[in-house]
Amino acid sequence: MELTAILNEAPQLKKIAHWSIVIPNQSRPRFWIKWFVNPFVHKKGRGACIRKRTRLDVVPWRKFNLGECSTIEDFTAINNGVGDVIIGDRTRIGLSNTLIGPITIGDDVRLAQNVVLSGLNHNYEAVDSPIHAQGVSTKPIVINDESWIGANVVIVPGVTIGKHAIIAAGSVVTKNVPSYAVAAGNPAKVIKTYNCETKTWDKL
C-alpha cells in the first residue's frame, strides 16, 4: 500500500506527518524538508537557475519540475501545496511572480514582472463559516510553448493560454486564449490573431 493511502486511512497519523513537513498556520515547508528532501524529489534540468531570493514553498508530495536552461528570477514565490508546478525548457519566470499550482508552463515561455498565476480558489459558499476554514478548490492553468505573459498579468484557475500567444500587460485572464493570438484588458479579450495566409497579425 502506498504511503499516501496509508495516511488517508489514518487521519491522526496524517495530521502528524503534515505537521512535521509544513510549518503550522503557514504554507512553508520546514527547513529539513527544503534541505534534505526536496532536492531529491523535485527535478531541476541541466543549466536551470533558481535565484537566491526566490521563495520556494514546495512540498515533496507534489511535483515541482524546472526544465533545462530555465530561470526563476528573484522575489518570485512558488507554491505546489495543492497542485503540481511544472515549468518547461528555456523558460524564464520574471521578477516578483507568484505561481500557485496546479500550473503547467511549456517551453520557451516568458513571464514578465509581477505576474500572478493561481490554480487555487478559496471556497466561500457557507456564510456561517470563515472563508479560510472552508478549504480550497483547484483548476489547472496551462501556458503553452512560446507564449509571452506581460507585466502585472493575473491568470485565474482553469485558464489555458495557447501556443505563441501574447497577453498584454495588466490583463486579467478569465477565459482560454487561443494559439497565435494577442489578448488584452480586464477581463482579457482577443484583439489580434495571426493570419497564416497573409502572414500578418490582424486586428479584430
PDB file of C-alpha atoms in Angstrom:
ATOM      1  CA  MET A   1       0.000   0.000   0.000  1.00  0.00           C
ATOM      2  CA  GLU A   2       1.308   3.467  -0.911  1.00  0.00           C
ATOM      3  CA  LEU A   3       2.225   5.908   1.846  1.00  0.00           C
ATOM      4  CA  THR A   4      -0.473   8.346   0.693  1.00  0.00           C
ATOM      5  CA  ALA A   5      -3.169   5.671   1.011  1.00  0.00           C
ATOM      6  CA  ILE A   6      -1.929   4.725   4.488  1.00  0.00           C
ATOM      7  CA  LEU A   7      -2.039   8.351   5.639  1.00  0.00           C
ATOM      8  CA  ASN A   8      -5.506   8.890   4.183  1.00  0.00           C
ATOM      9  CA  GLU A   9      -6.790   5.951   6.214  1.00  0.00           C
ATOM     10  CA  ALA A  10      -5.205   7.251   9.432  1.00  0.00           C
ATOM     11  CA  PRO A  11      -6.249  10.899   9.976  1.00  0.00           C
ATOM     12  CA  GLN A  12      -4.228  11.349  13.164  1.00  0.00           C
ATOM     13  CA  LEU A  13      -1.074   9.972  11.541  1.00  0.00           C
ATOM     14  CA  LYS A  14      -1.698  12.202   8.524  1.00  0.00           C
ATOM     15  CA  LYS A  15      -2.002  15.228  10.802  1.00  0.00           C
ATOM     16  CA  ILE A  16       1.310  14.414  12.497  1.00  0.00           C
ATOM     17  CA  ALA A  17       3.032  13.849   9.145  1.00  0.00           C
ATOM     18  CA  HIS A  18       1.717  17.174   7.815  1.00  0.00           C
ATOM     19  CA  TRP A  19       2.902  18.991  10.963  1.00  0.00           C
ATOM     20  CA  SER A  20       6.380  17.513  10.557  1.00  0.00           C
ATOM     21  CA  ILE A  21       6.615  18.758   6.957  1.00  0.00           C
ATOM     22  CA  VAL A  22       4.809  22.133   6.920  1.00  0.00           C
ATOM     23  CA  ILE A  23       5.082  24.920   9.496  1.00  0.00           C
ATOM     24  CA  PRO A  24       1.659  25.265  11.262  1.00  0.00           C
ATOM     25  CA  ASN A  25      -0.524  28.146  10.018  1.00  0.00           C
ATOM     26  CA  GLN A  26       1.883  28.751   7.156  1.00  0.00           C
ATOM     27  CA  SER A  27       2.336  27.402   3.661  1.00  0.00           C
ATOM     28  CA  ARG A  28       6.089  26.971   4.076  1.00  0.00           C
ATOM     29  CA  PRO A  29       7.854  23.622   4.412  1.00  0.00           C
ATOM     30  CA  ARG A  30      10.222  23.109   7.313  1.00  0.00           C
ATOM     31  CA  PHE A  31      13.931  23.636   6.734  1.00  0.00           C
ATOM     32  CA  TRP A  32      14.755  19.935   6.909  1.00  0.00           C
ATOM     33  CA  ILE A  33      12.326  19.325   4.034  1.00  0.00           C
ATOM     34  CA  LYS A  34      13.939  22.113   1.976  1.00  0.00           C
ATOM     35  CA  TRP A  35      17.475  20.919   2.589  1.00  0.00           C
ATOM     36  CA  PHE A  36      17.267  17.133   2.787  1.00  0.00           C
ATOM     37  CA  VAL A  37      14.098  16.007   0.965  1.00  0.00           C
ATOM     38  CA  ASN A  38      13.068  18.389  -1.821  1.00  0.00           C
ATOM     39  CA  PRO A  39      16.422  18.302  -3.685  1.00  0.00           C
ATOM     40  CA  PHE A  40      15.999  14.541  -4.134  1.00  0.00           C
ATOM     41  CA  VAL A  41      12.288  14.662  -5.039  1.00  0.00           C
ATOM     42  CA  HIS A  42      11.928  17.642  -7.357  1.00  0.00           C
ATOM     43  CA  LYS A  43      13.548  17.872 -10.789  1.00  0.00           C
ATOM     44  CA  LYS A  44      15.830  20.677 -11.965  1.00  0.00           C
ATOM     45  CA  GLY A  45      17.109  20.423 -15.516  1.00  0.00           C
ATOM     46  CA  ARG A  46      20.681  20.982 -16.660  1.00  0.00           C
ATOM     47  CA  GLY A  47      21.542  24.665 -16.866  1.00  0.00           C
ATOM     48  CA  ALA A  48      18.425  25.724 -14.938  1.00  0.00           C
ATOM     49  CA  CYS A  49      18.768  28.584 -12.454  1.00  0.00           C
ATOM     50  CA  ILE A  50      16.753  29.481  -9.361  1.00  0.00           C
ATOM     51  CA  ARG A  51      17.871  32.849  -7.973  1.00  0.00           C
ATOM     52  CA  LYS A  52      18.786  33.004  -4.290  1.00  0.00           C
ATOM     53  CA  ARG A  53      15.928  35.313  -3.303  1.00  0.00           C
ATOM     54  CA  THR A  54      13.231  33.092  -4.780  1.00  0.00           C
ATOM     55  CA  ARG A  55      10.725  31.756  -2.246  1.00  0.00           C
ATOM     56  CA  LEU A  56      10.087  28.066  -2.858  1.00  0.00           C
ATOM     57  CA  ASP A  57       7.157  26.890  -0.745  1.00  0.00           C
ATOM     58  CA  VAL A  58       7.229  23.438  -2.298  1.00  0.00           C
ATOM     59  CA  VAL A  59       6.307  20.185  -0.605  1.00  0.00           C
ATOM     60  CA  PRO A  60       7.559  16.710  -1.519  1.00  0.00           C
ATOM     61  CA  TRP A  61       4.167  15.115  -2.163  1.00  0.00           C
ATOM     62  CA  ARG A  62       3.536  17.342  -5.217  1.00  0.00           C
ATOM     63  CA  LYS A  63       5.703  17.841  -8.294  1.00  0.00           C
ATOM     64  CA  PHE A  64       7.938  20.841  -8.835  1.00  0.00           C
ATOM     65  CA  ASN A  65       9.902  20.488 -12.077  1.00  0.00           C
ATOM     66  CA  LEU A  66      12.089  23.129 -13.712  1.00  0.00           C
ATOM     67  CA  GLY A  67      13.258  22.375 -17.242  1.00  0.00           C
ATOM     68  CA  GLU A  68      16.677  22.719 -18.825  1.00  0.00           C
ATOM     69  CA  CYS A  69      18.138  26.225 -19.186  1.00  0.00           C
ATOM     70  CA  SER A  70      15.104  27.795 -17.480  1.00  0.00           C
ATOM     71  CA  THR A  71      15.354  30.606 -14.912  1.00  0.00           C
ATOM     72  CA  ILE A  72      13.270  31.712 -11.949  1.00  0.00           C
ATOM     73  CA  GLU A  73      14.154  35.291 -11.060  1.00  0.00           C
ATOM     74  CA  ASP A  74      14.452  36.897  -7.609  1.00  0.00           C
ATOM     75  CA  PHE A  75      11.449  37.597  -5.373  1.00  0.00           C
ATOM     76  CA  THR A  76       9.262  35.041  -7.121  1.00  0.00           C
ATOM     77  CA  ALA A  77       7.111  32.791  -4.894  1.00  0.00           C
ATOM     78  CA  ILE A  78       6.202  29.262  -5.982  1.00  0.00           C
ATOM     79  CA  ASN A  79       3.760  27.057  -4.095  1.00  0.00           C
ATOM     80  CA  ASN A  80       2.831  23.489  -5.051  1.00  0.00           C
ATOM     81  CA  GLY A  81       0.904  22.666  -1.879  1.00  0.00           C
ATOM     82  CA  VAL A  82      -2.391  21.978  -3.686  1.00  0.00           C
ATOM     83  CA  GLY A  83      -1.137  21.277  -7.205  1.00  0.00           C
ATOM     84  CA  ASP A  84       1.957  20.451  -9.241  1.00  0.00           C
ATOM     85  CA  VAL A  85       4.083  23.226 -10.737  1.00  0.00           C
ATOM     86  CA  ILE A  86       5.738  22.121 -13.974  1.00  0.00           C
ATOM     87  CA  ILE A  87       7.967  24.525 -15.934  1.00  0.00           C
ATOM     88  CA  GLY A  88       9.440  23.568 -19.313  1.00  0.00           C
ATOM     89  CA  ASP A  89      12.777  24.184 -21.013  1.00  0.00           C
ATOM     90  CA  ARG A  90      14.293  27.609 -21.803  1.00  0.00           C
ATOM     91  CA  THR A  91      11.506  29.378 -19.931  1.00  0.00           C
ATOM     92  CA  ARG A  92      12.028  32.495 -17.816  1.00  0.00           C
ATOM     93  CA  ILE A  93       9.894  33.356 -14.808  1.00  0.00           C
ATOM     94  CA  GLY A  94      10.374  37.091 -14.207  1.00  0.00           C
ATOM     95  CA  LEU A  95      10.908  39.146 -11.079  1.00  0.00           C
ATOM     96  CA  SER A  96       8.276  39.017  -8.332  1.00  0.00           C
ATOM     97  CA  ASN A  97       5.971  36.462  -9.922  1.00  0.00           C
ATOM     98  CA  THR A  98       3.556  34.350  -7.862  1.00  0.00           C
ATOM     99  CA  LEU A  99       2.852  30.792  -9.061  1.00  0.00           C
ATOM    100  CA  ILE A 100       0.371  28.626  -7.138  1.00  0.00           C
ATOM    101  CA  GLY A 101      -0.318  25.191  -8.623  1.00  0.00           C
ATOM    102  CA  PRO A 102      -1.680  23.334 -10.388  1.00  0.00           C
ATOM    103  CA  ILE A 103       0.256  25.008 -13.204  1.00  0.00           C
ATOM    104  CA  THR A 104       1.944  23.679 -16.340  1.00  0.00           C
ATOM    105  CA  ILE A 105       4.168  26.066 -18.306  1.00  0.00           C
ATOM    106  CA  GLY A 106       5.664  24.959 -21.609  1.00  0.00           C
ATOM    107  CA  ASP A 107       8.987  25.544 -23.359  1.00  0.00           C
ATOM    108  CA  ASP A 108      10.347  28.955 -24.420  1.00  0.00           C
ATOM    109  CA  VAL A 109       7.758  30.875 -22.383  1.00  0.00           C
ATOM    110  CA  ARG A 110       8.409  34.356 -20.970  1.00  0.00           C
ATOM    111  CA  LEU A 111       6.672  35.716 -17.884  1.00  0.00           C
ATOM    112  CA  ALA A 112       7.422  39.390 -17.229  1.00  0.00           C
ATOM    113  CA  GLN A 113       7.315  41.079 -13.798  1.00  0.00           C
ATOM    114  CA  ASN A 114       4.624  40.772 -11.084  1.00  0.00           C
ATOM    115  CA  VAL A 115       2.653  38.075 -12.906  1.00  0.00           C
ATOM    116  CA  VAL A 116       0.187  36.065 -10.785  1.00  0.00           C
ATOM    117  CA  LEU A 117      -0.844  32.552 -11.824  1.00  0.00           C
ATOM    118  CA  SER A 118      -3.070  30.827  -9.289  1.00  0.00           C
ATOM    119  CA  GLY A 119      -4.753  27.490  -9.858  1.00  0.00           C
ATOM    120  CA  LEU A 120      -6.330  27.822  -6.405  1.00  0.00           C
ATOM    121  CA  ASN A 121      -9.609  29.344  -5.265  1.00  0.00           C
ATOM    122  CA  HIS A 122     -10.904  29.589  -1.703  1.00  0.00           C
ATOM    123  CA  ASN A 123     -14.348  28.109  -1.088  1.00  0.00           C
ATOM    124  CA  TYR A 124     -16.777  30.684   0.327  1.00  0.00           C
ATOM    125  CA  GLU A 125     -20.332  29.354  -0.008  1.00  0.00           C
ATOM    126  CA  ALA A 126     -21.019  28.628   3.711  1.00  0.00           C
ATOM    127  CA  VAL A 127     -21.824  32.016   5.261  1.00  0.00           C
ATOM    128  CA  ASP A 128     -21.715  30.618   8.814  1.00  0.00           C
ATOM    129  CA  SER A 129     -18.029  29.690   8.491  1.00  0.00           C
ATOM    130  CA  PRO A 130     -14.913  31.814   7.831  1.00  0.00           C
ATOM    131  CA  ILE A 131     -13.700  31.551   4.249  1.00  0.00           C
ATOM    132  CA  HIS A 132     -10.260  30.359   5.341  1.00  0.00           C
ATOM    133  CA  ALA A 133     -11.878  27.385   7.117  1.00  0.00           C
ATOM    134  CA  GLN A 134     -13.827  26.166   4.070  1.00  0.00           C
ATOM    135  CA  GLY A 135     -10.955  24.653   2.139  1.00  0.00           C
ATOM    136  CA  VAL A 136      -9.975  25.303  -1.453  1.00  0.00           C
ATOM    137  CA  SER A 137     -10.781  24.177  -4.971  1.00  0.00           C
ATOM    138  CA  THR A 138      -8.323  23.910  -7.839  1.00  0.00           C
ATOM    139  CA  LYS A 139      -8.352  24.033 -11.625  1.00  0.00           C
ATOM    140  CA  PRO A 140      -5.143  23.708 -13.644  1.00  0.00           C
ATOM    141  CA  ILE A 141      -3.595  26.621 -15.503  1.00  0.00           C
ATOM    142  CA  VAL A 142      -1.773  25.700 -18.729  1.00  0.00           C
ATOM    143  CA  ILE A 143       0.539  28.042 -20.635  1.00  0.00           C
ATOM    144  CA  ASN A 144       1.683  26.522 -23.890  1.00  0.00           C
ATOM    145  CA  ASP A 145       5.041  26.865 -25.663  1.00  0.00           C
ATOM    146  CA  GLU A 146       6.456  30.206 -26.839  1.00  0.00           C
ATOM    147  CA  SER A 147       3.879  32.371 -25.085  1.00  0.00           C
ATOM    148  CA  TRP A 148       4.651  35.779 -23.602  1.00  0.00           C
ATOM    149  CA  ILE A 149       2.843  36.992 -20.496  1.00  0.00           C
ATOM    150  CA  GLY A 150       3.222  40.741 -19.882  1.00  0.00           C
ATOM    151  CA  ALA A 151       3.861  42.536 -16.609  1.00  0.00           C
ATOM    152  CA  ASN A 152       1.157  42.610 -13.913  1.00  0.00           C
ATOM    153  CA  VAL A 153      -0.993  39.974 -15.610  1.00  0.00           C
ATOM    154  CA  VAL A 154      -3.333  37.828 -13.498  1.00  0.00           C
ATOM    155  CA  ILE A 155      -4.424  34.414 -14.799  1.00  0.00           C
ATOM    156  CA  VAL A 156      -7.190  32.677 -12.846  1.00  0.00           C
ATOM    157  CA  PRO A 157      -7.798  28.941 -12.279  1.00  0.00           C
ATOM    158  CA  GLY A 158      -8.782  26.786 -15.241  1.00  0.00           C
ATOM    159  CA  VAL A 159      -7.364  29.003 -17.991  1.00  0.00           C
ATOM    160  CA  THR A 160      -5.314  27.683 -20.917  1.00  0.00           C
ATOM    161  CA  ILE A 161      -3.068  30.007 -22.936  1.00  0.00           C
ATOM    162  CA  GLY A 162      -2.370  28.705 -26.437  1.00  0.00           C
ATOM    163  CA  LYS A 163       0.960  28.383 -28.221  1.00  0.00           C
ATOM    164  CA  HIS A 164       2.770  31.614 -29.160  1.00  0.00           C
ATOM    165  CA  ALA A 165       0.050  33.713 -27.535  1.00  0.00           C
ATOM    166  CA  ILE A 166       0.680  37.159 -26.070  1.00  0.00           C
ATOM    167  CA  ILE A 167      -1.079  38.563 -23.008  1.00  0.00           C
ATOM    168  CA  ALA A 168      -0.774  42.343 -22.756  1.00  0.00           C
ATOM    169  CA  ALA A 169       0.491  43.962 -19.568  1.00  0.00           C
ATOM    170  CA  GLY A 170      -2.093  44.471 -16.828  1.00  0.00           C
ATOM    171  CA  SER A 171      -4.613  41.993 -18.235  1.00  0.00           C
ATOM    172  CA  VAL A 172      -6.826  39.742 -16.112  1.00  0.00           C
ATOM    173  CA  VAL A 173      -7.340  36.473 -17.974  1.00  0.00           C
ATOM    174  CA  THR A 174     -10.545  34.638 -17.062  1.00  0.00           C
ATOM    175  CA  LYS A 175     -11.069  32.599 -20.254  1.00  0.00           C
ATOM    176  CA  ASN A 176      -8.908  30.498 -22.554  1.00  0.00           C
ATOM    177  CA  VAL A 177      -6.779  32.314 -25.133  1.00  0.00           C
ATOM    178  CA  PRO A 178      -6.186  30.510 -28.454  1.00  0.00           C
ATOM    179  CA  SER A 179      -2.810  29.933 -30.056  1.00  0.00           C
ATOM    180  CA  TYR A 180      -1.273  32.741 -32.115  1.00  0.00           C
ATOM    181  CA  ALA A 181      -3.444  35.415 -30.553  1.00  0.00           C
ATOM    182  CA  VAL A 182      -2.975  38.651 -28.607  1.00  0.00           C
ATOM    183  CA  ALA A 183      -5.290  39.264 -25.646  1.00  0.00           C
ATOM    184  CA  ALA A 184      -5.642  42.408 -23.540  1.00  0.00           C
ATOM    185  CA  GLY A 185      -7.899  44.018 -20.948  1.00  0.00           C
ATOM    186  CA  ASN A 186      -9.899  43.186 -17.814  1.00  0.00           C
ATOM    187  CA  PRO A 187     -11.379  40.746 -18.488  1.00  0.00           C
ATOM    188  CA  ALA A 188      -8.922  39.946 -21.279  1.00  0.00           C
ATOM    189  CA  LYS A 189     -10.265  39.667 -24.814  1.00  0.00           C
ATOM    190  CA  VAL A 190      -8.539  38.618 -28.021  1.00  0.00           C
ATOM    191  CA  ILE A 191      -7.611  41.738 -30.010  1.00  0.00           C
ATOM    192  CA  LYS A 192      -5.335  40.224 -32.685  1.00  0.00           C
ATOM    193  CA  THR A 193      -4.833  36.857 -34.354  1.00  0.00           C
ATOM    194  CA  TYR A 194      -2.193  35.580 -36.732  1.00  0.00           C
ATOM    195  CA  ASN A 195      -3.338  35.087 -40.319  1.00  0.00           C
ATOM    196  CA  CYS A 196      -1.485  32.087 -41.755  1.00  0.00           C
ATOM    197  CA  GLU A 197      -2.348  33.031 -45.357  1.00  0.00           C
ATOM    198  CA  THR A 198      -1.130  36.642 -45.272  1.00  0.00           C
ATOM    199  CA  LYS A 199       1.415  36.012 -42.513  1.00  0.00           C
ATOM    200  CA  THR A 200       0.280  39.106 -40.630  1.00  0.00           C
ATOM    201  CA  TRP A 201      -1.196  39.830 -37.209  1.00  0.00           C
ATOM    202  CA  ASP A 202      -4.709  41.097 -37.887  1.00  0.00           C
ATOM    203  CA  LYS A 203      -6.767  43.248 -35.530  1.00  0.00           C
ATOM    204  CA  LEU A 204     -10.264  42.022 -34.709  1.00  0.00           C
TER     205      LEU A 204
END
